[in-house]
Amino acid sequence: MPRVMTVDAGKSPSLEVHAVGPRRFAVRGQLPLGHTRVVKIREVDEPGSFARALLIEALGRRGVRVAASPLGHNDTGSLAPRTDVARLPKVAEYTSPPFSEYIRIILKVSHNLHASTLPLLLAARHGERTLAPGLRRQGQILKSLGV
């Protein structure tokens, strides 16, 4: 039986995300033909390992072979030093969605994970590695916006 079925245009979308095991989930329901995209938020176990799996799968779809299994754990203790990484050729680049999309998720569904990572992303964007400078930058931005 399909997990998500396409139904006639005009019907209501009905999608649910269910945990089906450790580090696994399934999407079930129906989506009308021609319907705009549906955003569902689901917390995942081990977000770093989940992101790692998504990256490995995306690279595989582009023909890049990765020796690591997408089912493995994200072992940040074995990362190469930054100086070594800086000497490697760039093989990919991620461009995040516009801030308006990011803030829409934070405000519309009150997604705390997005809200709590924002100062860290701001810090990283400016070469900083801790929460405190990110919170300062976020405060400055929000103040300039009148928030």
PDB file of C-alpha atoms in Angstrom:
ATOM      1  CA  MET A   1       0.000   0.000   0.000  1.00  0.00           C
ATOM      2  CA  PRO A   2       1.413   3.442  -0.905  1.00  0.00           C
ATOM      3  CA  ARG A   3       2.372   5.716   1.956  1.00  0.00           C
ATOM      4  CA  VAL A   4       1.314   8.915   0.157  1.00  0.00           C
ATOM      5  CA  MET A   5      -1.329   8.805  -2.547  1.00  0.00           C
ATOM      6  CA  THR A   6      -2.058  11.425  -5.188  1.00  0.00           C
ATOM      7  CA  VAL A   7      -5.794  12.175  -5.178  1.00  0.00           C
ATOM      8  CA  ASP A   8      -8.062  14.262  -7.385  1.00  0.00           C
ATOM      9  CA  ALA A   9      -7.392  17.998  -7.568  1.00  0.00           C
ATOM     10  CA  GLY A  10      -9.577  19.974  -5.191  1.00  0.00           C
ATOM     11  CA  LYS A  11      -9.485  17.416  -2.381  1.00  0.00           C
ATOM     12  CA  SER A  12      -7.882  18.396   0.912  1.00  0.00           C
ATOM     13  CA  PRO A  13      -4.289  17.441   1.597  1.00  0.00           C
ATOM     14  CA  SER A  14      -3.860  15.111   4.551  1.00  0.00           C
ATOM     15  CA  LEU A  15      -0.274  14.240   5.411  1.00  0.00           C
ATOM     16  CA  GLU A  16       1.143  12.904   8.661  1.00  0.00           C
ATOM     17  CA  VAL A  17       4.700  12.146   9.677  1.00  0.00           C
ATOM     18  CA  HIS A  18       5.128   9.129  11.973  1.00  0.00           C
ATOM     19  CA  ALA A  19       8.172   7.750  13.763  1.00  0.00           C
ATOM     20  CA  VAL A  20       8.692   4.152  12.606  1.00  0.00           C
ATOM     21  CA  GLY A  21      11.835   3.332  14.538  1.00  0.00           C
ATOM     22  CA  PRO A  22      15.029   4.837  15.821  1.00  0.00           C
ATOM     23  CA  ARG A  23      16.236   7.477  13.356  1.00  0.00           C
ATOM     24  CA  ARG A  24      13.432   6.573  10.894  1.00  0.00           C
ATOM     25  CA  PHE A  25      10.096   8.108   9.951  1.00  0.00           C
ATOM     26  CA  ALA A  26       7.409   7.677   7.332  1.00  0.00           C
ATOM     27  CA  VAL A  27       5.078  10.115   5.584  1.00  0.00           C
ATOM     28  CA  ARG A  28       1.502   8.888   5.066  1.00  0.00           C
ATOM     29  CA  GLY A  29      -1.651  10.392   3.648  1.00  0.00           C
ATOM     30  CA  GLN A  30      -2.873  12.026   0.496  1.00  0.00           C
ATOM     31  CA  LEU A  31      -1.926  15.008  -1.642  1.00  0.00           C
ATOM     32  CA  PRO A  32      -4.203  16.427  -4.353  1.00  0.00           C
ATOM     33  CA  LEU A  33      -2.912  16.578  -7.911  1.00  0.00           C
ATOM     34  CA  GLY A  34      -1.350  19.999  -8.592  1.00  0.00           C
ATOM     35  CA  HIS A  35      -1.404  21.045  -4.931  1.00  0.00           C
ATOM     36  CA  THR A  36       1.303  23.433  -3.754  1.00  0.00           C
ATOM     37  CA  ARG A  37       3.992  22.003  -1.540  1.00  0.00           C
ATOM     38  CA  VAL A  38       3.137  21.097   2.029  1.00  0.00           C
ATOM     39  CA  VAL A  39       5.580  21.812   4.843  1.00  0.00           C
ATOM     40  CA  LYS A  40       5.558  19.394   7.771  1.00  0.00           C
ATOM     41  CA  ILE A  41       7.894  19.707  10.718  1.00  0.00           C
ATOM     42  CA  ARG A  42       9.145  16.618  12.515  1.00  0.00           C
ATOM     43  CA  GLU A  43      11.845  16.427  15.143  1.00  0.00           C
ATOM     44  CA  VAL A  44      14.415  13.747  14.344  1.00  0.00           C
ATOM     45  CA  ASP A  45      16.693  11.772  16.618  1.00  0.00           C
ATOM     46  CA  GLU A  46      20.336  12.750  16.204  1.00  0.00           C
ATOM     47  CA  PRO A  47      19.914  15.732  13.836  1.00  0.00           C
ATOM     48  CA  GLY A  48      23.599  15.670  12.882  1.00  0.00           C
ATOM     49  CA  SER A  49      23.404  12.037  11.776  1.00  0.00           C
ATOM     50  CA  PHE A  50      20.145  12.725   9.930  1.00  0.00           C
ATOM     51  CA  ALA A  51      21.702  15.662   8.059  1.00  0.00           C
ATOM     52  CA  ARG A  52      24.719  13.476   7.275  1.00  0.00           C
ATOM     53  CA  ALA A  53      22.432  10.798   5.775  1.00  0.00           C
ATOM     54  CA  LEU A  54      20.612  13.398   3.645  1.00  0.00           C
ATOM     55  CA  LEU A  55      23.916  14.769   2.354  1.00  0.00           C
ATOM     56  CA  ILE A  56      25.235  11.297   1.487  1.00  0.00           C
ATOM     57  CA  GLU A  57      21.977  10.467  -0.336  1.00  0.00           C
ATOM     58  CA  ALA A  58      21.968  13.796  -2.217  1.00  0.00           C
ATOM     59  CA  LEU A  59      25.574  13.301  -3.287  1.00  0.00           C
ATOM     60  CA  GLY A  60      24.705   9.786  -4.473  1.00  0.00           C
ATOM     61  CA  ARG A  61      21.877  11.149  -6.645  1.00  0.00           C
ATOM     62  CA  ARG A  62      24.460  13.409  -8.301  1.00  0.00           C
ATOM     63  CA  GLY A  63      26.816  10.516  -8.968  1.00  0.00           C
ATOM     64  CA  VAL A  64      29.235  11.212  -6.119  1.00  0.00           C
ATOM     65  CA  ARG A  65      30.324   8.023  -4.370  1.00  0.00           C
ATOM     66  CA  VAL A  66      30.726   8.277  -0.614  1.00  0.00           C
ATOM     67  CA  ALA A  67      32.466   5.450   1.231  1.00  0.00           C
ATOM     68  CA  ALA A  68      30.475   6.082   4.440  1.00  0.00           C
ATOM     69  CA  SER A  69      27.058   4.557   5.060  1.00  0.00           C
ATOM     70  CA  PRO A  70      24.146   7.007   5.393  1.00  0.00           C
ATOM     71  CA  LEU A  71      22.996   4.883   8.334  1.00  0.00           C
ATOM     72  CA  GLY A  72      26.139   5.569  10.357  1.00  0.00           C
ATOM     73  CA  HIS A  73      26.394   7.975  13.253  1.00  0.00           C
ATOM     74  CA  ASN A  74      27.743  11.484  12.800  1.00  0.00           C
ATOM     75  CA  ASP A  75      31.189  11.281  14.414  1.00  0.00           C
ATOM     76  CA  THR A  76      32.362  14.873  14.719  1.00  0.00           C
ATOM     77  CA  GLY A  77      35.370  13.745  16.753  1.00  0.00           C
ATOM     78  CA  SER A  78      37.052  12.474  13.603  1.00  0.00           C
ATOM     79  CA  LEU A  79      36.748  15.653  11.543  1.00  0.00           C
ATOM     80  CA  ALA A  80      39.917  16.923   9.928  1.00  0.00           C
ATOM     81  CA  PRO A  81      41.389  20.162  11.286  1.00  0.00           C
ATOM     82  CA  ARG A  82      40.034  23.339   9.645  1.00  0.00           C
ATOM     83  CA  THR A  83      43.438  24.134   8.143  1.00  0.00           C
ATOM     84  CA  ASP A  84      43.487  20.755   6.345  1.00  0.00           C
ATOM     85  CA  VAL A  85      39.935  21.223   5.089  1.00  0.00           C
ATOM     86  CA  ALA A  86      40.714  24.727   3.791  1.00  0.00           C
ATOM     87  CA  ARG A  87      43.359  23.245   1.461  1.00  0.00           C
ATOM     88  CA  LEU A  88      40.908  20.785  -0.140  1.00  0.00           C
ATOM     89  CA  PRO A  89      39.115  21.645  -3.399  1.00  0.00           C
ATOM     90  CA  LYS A  90      35.494  22.744  -3.021  1.00  0.00           C
ATOM     91  CA  VAL A  91      33.196  20.011  -4.344  1.00  0.00           C
ATOM     92  CA  ALA A  92      29.831  21.405  -3.243  1.00  0.00           C
ATOM     93  CA  GLU A  93      28.216  24.478  -1.822  1.00  0.00           C
ATOM     94  CA  TYR A  94      24.922  24.866   0.020  1.00  0.00           C
ATOM     95  CA  THR A  95      22.837  27.975  -0.427  1.00  0.00           C
ATOM     96  CA  SER A  96      20.205  28.250   2.245  1.00  0.00           C
ATOM     97  CA  PRO A  97      16.691  29.483   1.488  1.00  0.00           C
ATOM     98  CA  PRO A  98      16.147  33.230   1.804  1.00  0.00           C
ATOM     99  CA  PHE A  99      15.807  34.509   5.357  1.00  0.00           C
ATOM    100  CA  SER A 100      12.124  35.303   4.671  1.00  0.00           C
ATOM    101  CA  GLU A 101      11.478  31.552   4.228  1.00  0.00           C
ATOM    102  CA  TYR A 102      13.481  30.676   7.329  1.00  0.00           C
ATOM    103  CA  ILE A 103      11.691  33.215   9.525  1.00  0.00           C
ATOM    104  CA  ARG A 104       8.313  32.116   8.127  1.00  0.00           C
ATOM    105  CA  ILE A 105       8.890  28.642   9.559  1.00  0.00           C
ATOM    106  CA  ILE A 106       9.967  30.084  12.901  1.00  0.00           C
ATOM    107  CA  LEU A 107       6.922  32.344  13.174  1.00  0.00           C
ATOM    108  CA  LYS A 108       4.230  30.265  11.453  1.00  0.00           C
ATOM    109  CA  VAL A 109       4.725  26.958  13.210  1.00  0.00           C
ATOM    110  CA  SER A 110       6.712  28.296  16.172  1.00  0.00           C
ATOM    111  CA  HIS A 111       9.603  26.011  15.341  1.00  0.00           C
ATOM    112  CA  ASN A 112      12.023  26.343  18.243  1.00  0.00           C
ATOM    113  CA  LEU A 113      14.822  24.344  16.614  1.00  0.00           C
ATOM    114  CA  HIS A 114      15.032  26.901  13.807  1.00  0.00           C
ATOM    115  CA  ALA A 115      14.787  29.749  16.313  1.00  0.00           C
ATOM    116  CA  SER A 116      17.554  28.357  18.505  1.00  0.00           C
ATOM    117  CA  THR A 117      19.949  27.730  15.610  1.00  0.00           C
ATOM    118  CA  LEU A 118      19.553  31.206  14.136  1.00  0.00           C
ATOM    119  CA  PRO A 119      22.111  32.908  16.423  1.00  0.00           C
ATOM    120  CA  LEU A 120      24.578  30.086  15.775  1.00  0.00           C
ATOM    121  CA  LEU A 121      24.167  30.510  12.017  1.00  0.00           C
ATOM    122  CA  LEU A 122      24.687  34.259  12.361  1.00  0.00           C
ATOM    123  CA  ALA A 123      27.845  33.657  14.377  1.00  0.00           C
ATOM    124  CA  ALA A 124      29.175  31.115  11.875  1.00  0.00           C
ATOM    125  CA  ARG A 125      28.464  33.507   8.991  1.00  0.00           C
ATOM    126  CA  HIS A 126      30.920  35.928  10.595  1.00  0.00           C
ATOM    127  CA  GLY A 127      33.573  33.352  11.475  1.00  0.00           C
ATOM    128  CA  GLU A 128      32.543  33.094  15.121  1.00  0.00           C
ATOM    129  CA  ARG A 129      32.052  29.734  16.800  1.00  0.00           C
ATOM    130  CA  THR A 130      29.946  30.309  19.921  1.00  0.00           C
ATOM    131  CA  LEU A 131      26.424  31.298  20.879  1.00  0.00           C
ATOM    132  CA  ALA A 132      27.213  34.612  22.622  1.00  0.00           C
ATOM    133  CA  PRO A 133      28.398  36.543  19.539  1.00  0.00           C
ATOM    134  CA  GLY A 134      25.497  35.094  17.551  1.00  0.00           C
ATOM    135  CA  LEU A 135      23.002  36.334  20.126  1.00  0.00           C
ATOM    136  CA  ARG A 136      24.604  39.789  19.985  1.00  0.00           C
ATOM    137  CA  ARG A 137      24.331  39.837  16.188  1.00  0.00           C
ATOM    138  CA  GLN A 138      20.747  38.620  16.306  1.00  0.00           C
ATOM    139  CA  GLY A 139      19.884  41.335  18.823  1.00  0.00           C
ATOM    140  CA  GLN A 140      21.412  43.996  16.578  1.00  0.00           C
ATOM    141  CA  ILE A 141      19.470  42.756  13.552  1.00  0.00           C
ATOM    142  CA  LEU A 142      16.174  42.548  15.415  1.00  0.00           C
ATOM    143  CA  LYS A 143      16.713  46.038  16.878  1.00  0.00           C
ATOM    144  CA  SER A 144      17.411  47.470  13.418  1.00  0.00           C
ATOM    145  CA  LEU A 145      14.164  45.886  12.219  1.00  0.00           C
ATOM    146  CA  GLY A 146      12.230  47.428  15.109  1.00  0.00           C
ATOM    147  CA  VAL A 147      11.492  44.078  16.733  1.00  0.00           C
TER     148      VAL A 147
END
